[in-house]
Amino acid sequence: MWCSERRTFLAGLASVLALQGCGFTPLYGSGSAASQLQNQIAIGPLEGRFGFEMRQQLEARLGAAQNPRYTLMIVPEITSEGRAIRSDNTITRVNVTGRASFQVQDFSDEKPVFTGQVRNFTAYSTTASPFATDTARQDSERRLAIALADQIVLRLATTAGDWFK
C-alpha cells in the first residue's frame, strides 16, 4: 500500500516539475494578472432574470468592486428553437442558445480595453404541464446565464496579461 502511494506522489511531483520546466504558470497564481482582477471590475447593467443570474455568477467569480478600475458591459442574446417535434406538431425538446458580446472599459474614461463574444447552449424538455415546462425553461436559461458568465470570466482571466494594468 505504501509503495503505491509513494508512486502516486512521485508521479504527481514529476508532472509538476515537468510543467514548470515548460513555462507553465497557474492562471490564478500569486502575482498573475488574472489573480489581480478580483474586485477590480464593475459589472454594467443587466436586465431581467437572465441578467440577474449572469450578474450573480460574475460577482461570485470576480468579486464586488468597491473602487473599480474597469467596467464590464455585456449584451446578452437568447434564442430558442424546437428540436424534437412529434407527429401532432407538439414540441418536446427545446434548444436554448445564448450569445453574449462583452466589452471591458477603463472605468475612468470608458475607453474599451478588451472586447469579446461567447456562445453556449442548453436544452429542456417540455411536458403536458405548462407550469413544469415554464420551470424547465427558466432553469435552462439560468444554466445558460451561468455558463456564459463562466466563459466571460475565463476569457478575462486568460487575456488579462494583455490589457490589465
Tab-separated table of C-alpha atoms in Angstrom:
chain	number	residue	atom	x	y	z
A	1	MET	CA	0.000	0.000	0.000
A	2	TRP	CA	2.731	2.438	0.969
A	3	CYS	CA	4.569	1.699	-2.271
A	4	SER	CA	1.581	2.646	-4.448
A	5	GLU	CA	1.068	5.899	-2.516
A	6	ARG	CA	4.740	6.700	-2.997
A	7	ARG	CA	4.454	6.058	-6.738
A	8	THR	CA	1.412	8.325	-6.969
A	9	PHE	CA	3.247	11.064	-5.086
A	10	LEU	CA	6.348	10.754	-7.273
A	11	ALA	CA	4.264	10.770	-10.462
A	12	GLY	CA	2.470	13.922	-9.317
A	13	LEU	CA	5.756	15.573	-8.381
A	14	ALA	CA	7.249	14.691	-11.759
A	15	SER	CA	4.196	16.193	-13.508
A	16	VAL	CA	4.520	19.446	-11.573
A	17	LEU	CA	8.246	19.691	-12.302
A	18	ALA	CA	7.665	18.956	-15.996
A	19	LEU	CA	5.011	21.664	-16.235
A	20	GLN	CA	7.254	24.201	-14.534
A	21	GLY	CA	10.053	23.313	-16.919
A	22	CYS	CA	7.930	24.134	-19.972
A	23	GLY	CA	6.941	27.578	-18.687
A	24	PHE	CA	3.544	26.640	-17.249
A	25	THR	CA	2.247	29.048	-14.634
A	26	PRO	CA	-1.074	28.713	-12.840
A	27	LEU	CA	-3.778	31.025	-14.199
A	28	TYR	CA	-4.630	32.384	-10.758
A	29	GLY	CA	-1.128	32.042	-9.301
A	30	SER	CA	0.185	34.739	-6.994
A	31	GLY	CA	1.075	37.899	-8.878
A	32	SER	CA	-0.640	36.853	-12.112
A	33	ALA	CA	-2.796	39.380	-13.955
A	34	ALA	CA	-5.807	37.070	-13.585
A	35	SER	CA	-5.459	36.970	-9.799
A	36	GLN	CA	-5.368	40.770	-9.720
A	37	LEU	CA	-8.773	41.047	-11.454
A	38	GLN	CA	-10.521	40.232	-8.180
A	39	ASN	CA	-12.703	43.164	-7.033
A	40	GLN	CA	-11.434	45.384	-9.882
A	41	ILE	CA	-14.292	45.091	-12.411
A	42	ALA	CA	-17.719	46.698	-12.017
A	43	ILE	CA	-20.483	44.965	-13.950
A	44	GLY	CA	-22.680	47.174	-16.110
A	45	PRO	CA	-26.483	46.981	-16.059
A	46	LEU	CA	-28.083	43.655	-16.988
A	47	GLU	CA	-31.857	43.345	-17.184
A	48	GLY	CA	-34.320	40.602	-16.372
A	49	ARG	CA	-33.975	37.230	-14.708
A	50	PHE	CA	-31.276	36.160	-17.185
A	51	GLY	CA	-29.251	39.286	-16.403
A	52	PHE	CA	-29.696	38.736	-12.670
A	53	GLU	CA	-28.362	35.174	-12.913
A	54	MET	CA	-25.430	36.308	-15.043
A	55	ARG	CA	-24.596	39.145	-12.644
A	56	GLN	CA	-24.720	36.800	-9.635
A	57	GLN	CA	-22.224	34.430	-11.264
A	58	LEU	CA	-19.926	37.214	-12.427
A	59	GLU	CA	-19.832	38.828	-8.985
A	60	ALA	CA	-19.203	35.446	-7.358
A	61	ARG	CA	-16.205	34.901	-9.639
A	62	LEU	CA	-14.851	38.466	-9.970
A	63	GLY	CA	-15.905	39.938	-6.643
A	64	ALA	CA	-17.944	43.066	-5.999
A	65	ALA	CA	-15.792	46.051	-6.929
A	66	GLN	CA	-15.863	48.913	-4.440
A	67	ASN	CA	-13.304	51.066	-6.285
A	68	PRO	CA	-13.314	49.541	-9.771
A	69	ARG	CA	-10.624	50.077	-12.375
A	70	TYR	CA	-12.754	48.629	-15.186
A	71	THR	CA	-16.385	48.243	-16.196
A	72	LEU	CA	-17.688	45.099	-17.877
A	73	MET	CA	-20.507	45.843	-20.313
A	74	ILE	CA	-22.444	42.821	-21.602
A	75	VAL	CA	-25.095	42.481	-24.298
A	76	PRO	CA	-26.735	39.048	-23.955
A	77	GLU	CA	-28.972	37.436	-26.575
A	78	ILE	CA	-31.084	34.294	-26.144
A	79	THR	CA	-32.826	32.287	-28.856
A	80	SER	CA	-34.944	29.150	-28.543
A	81	GLU	CA	-35.607	26.507	-31.162
A	82	GLY	CA	-37.859	23.460	-31.001
A	83	ARG	CA	-35.824	20.364	-31.867
A	84	ALA	CA	-37.952	17.312	-31.138
A	85	ILE	CA	-41.353	17.632	-32.770
A	86	ARG	CA	-44.000	14.906	-32.608
A	87	SER	CA	-46.289	13.950	-35.479
A	88	ASP	CA	-49.030	16.124	-33.934
A	89	ASN	CA	-46.638	19.141	-34.131
A	90	THR	CA	-46.058	19.391	-30.382
A	91	ILE	CA	-42.528	20.280	-29.375
A	92	THR	CA	-40.942	18.008	-26.790
A	93	ARG	CA	-37.354	19.337	-26.756
A	94	VAL	CA	-36.187	22.938	-26.980
A	95	ASN	CA	-32.615	24.110	-27.537
A	96	VAL	CA	-31.753	27.459	-25.992
A	97	THR	CA	-28.742	29.249	-27.461
A	98	GLY	CA	-27.103	32.201	-25.769
A	99	ARG	CA	-24.578	34.698	-27.004
A	100	ALA	CA	-23.001	37.461	-25.025
A	101	SER	CA	-20.943	40.244	-26.538
A	102	PHE	CA	-18.885	41.962	-23.893
A	103	GLN	CA	-16.506	44.849	-23.530
A	104	VAL	CA	-14.143	45.793	-20.733
A	105	GLN	CA	-13.848	49.553	-20.424
A	106	ASP	CA	-11.429	51.640	-18.423
A	107	PHE	CA	-13.539	52.978	-15.553
A	108	SER	CA	-12.091	56.498	-15.690
A	109	ASP	CA	-12.505	57.304	-19.392
A	110	GLU	CA	-14.785	54.449	-20.635
A	111	LYS	CA	-12.328	53.535	-23.401
A	112	PRO	CA	-12.525	49.842	-24.371
A	113	VAL	CA	-9.511	47.775	-23.418
A	114	PHE	CA	-10.853	44.331	-24.376
A	115	THR	CA	-13.841	43.008	-26.310
A	116	GLY	CA	-15.107	39.521	-26.926
A	117	GLN	CA	-18.057	37.263	-27.523
A	118	VAL	CA	-19.030	33.932	-26.010
A	119	ARG	CA	-21.637	31.399	-27.062
A	120	ASN	CA	-23.177	28.391	-25.383
A	121	PHE	CA	-26.361	26.356	-25.422
A	122	THR	CA	-28.565	24.282	-23.210
A	123	ALA	CA	-31.885	22.495	-23.642
A	124	TYR	CA	-35.012	21.459	-21.824
A	125	SER	CA	-37.894	19.075	-22.330
A	126	THR	CA	-41.492	20.152	-22.487
A	127	THR	CA	-44.297	18.356	-20.664
A	128	ALA	CA	-48.078	18.374	-20.636
A	129	SER	CA	-47.928	20.725	-17.650
A	130	PRO	CA	-47.381	24.397	-18.597
A	131	PHE	CA	-46.005	25.075	-15.103
A	132	ALA	CA	-43.417	22.287	-15.364
A	133	THR	CA	-42.438	23.404	-18.859
A	134	ASP	CA	-42.017	27.007	-17.721
A	135	THR	CA	-39.944	25.873	-14.746
A	136	ALA	CA	-37.731	23.791	-17.064
A	137	ARG	CA	-37.331	26.792	-19.396
A	138	GLN	CA	-36.328	29.061	-16.518
A	139	ASP	CA	-33.830	26.502	-15.246
A	140	SER	CA	-32.383	26.145	-18.725
A	141	GLU	CA	-31.926	29.899	-19.008
A	142	ARG	CA	-30.357	30.037	-15.545
A	143	ARG	CA	-27.838	27.344	-16.521
A	144	LEU	CA	-27.117	29.218	-19.744
A	145	ALA	CA	-26.506	32.502	-17.886
A	146	ILE	CA	-24.075	30.745	-15.546
A	147	ALA	CA	-22.249	29.061	-18.425
A	148	LEU	CA	-21.884	32.314	-20.365
A	149	ALA	CA	-20.696	34.186	-17.259
A	150	ASP	CA	-18.113	31.461	-16.587
A	151	GLN	CA	-16.873	31.718	-20.181
A	152	ILE	CA	-16.576	35.502	-19.891
A	153	VAL	CA	-14.571	35.211	-16.673
A	154	LEU	CA	-12.292	32.624	-18.264
A	155	ARG	CA	-11.694	34.872	-21.287
A	156	LEU	CA	-10.945	37.810	-18.995
A	157	ALA	CA	-8.566	35.741	-16.892
A	158	THR	CA	-6.672	34.264	-19.839
A	159	THR	CA	-6.251	37.632	-21.584
A	160	ALA	CA	-5.724	39.859	-18.530
A	161	GLY	CA	-1.984	39.933	-19.088
A	162	ASP	CA	-2.604	41.806	-22.362
A	163	TRP	CA	-4.882	44.571	-21.072
A	164	PHE	CA	-4.880	44.696	-17.258
A	165	LYS	CA	-2.638	47.489	-15.931
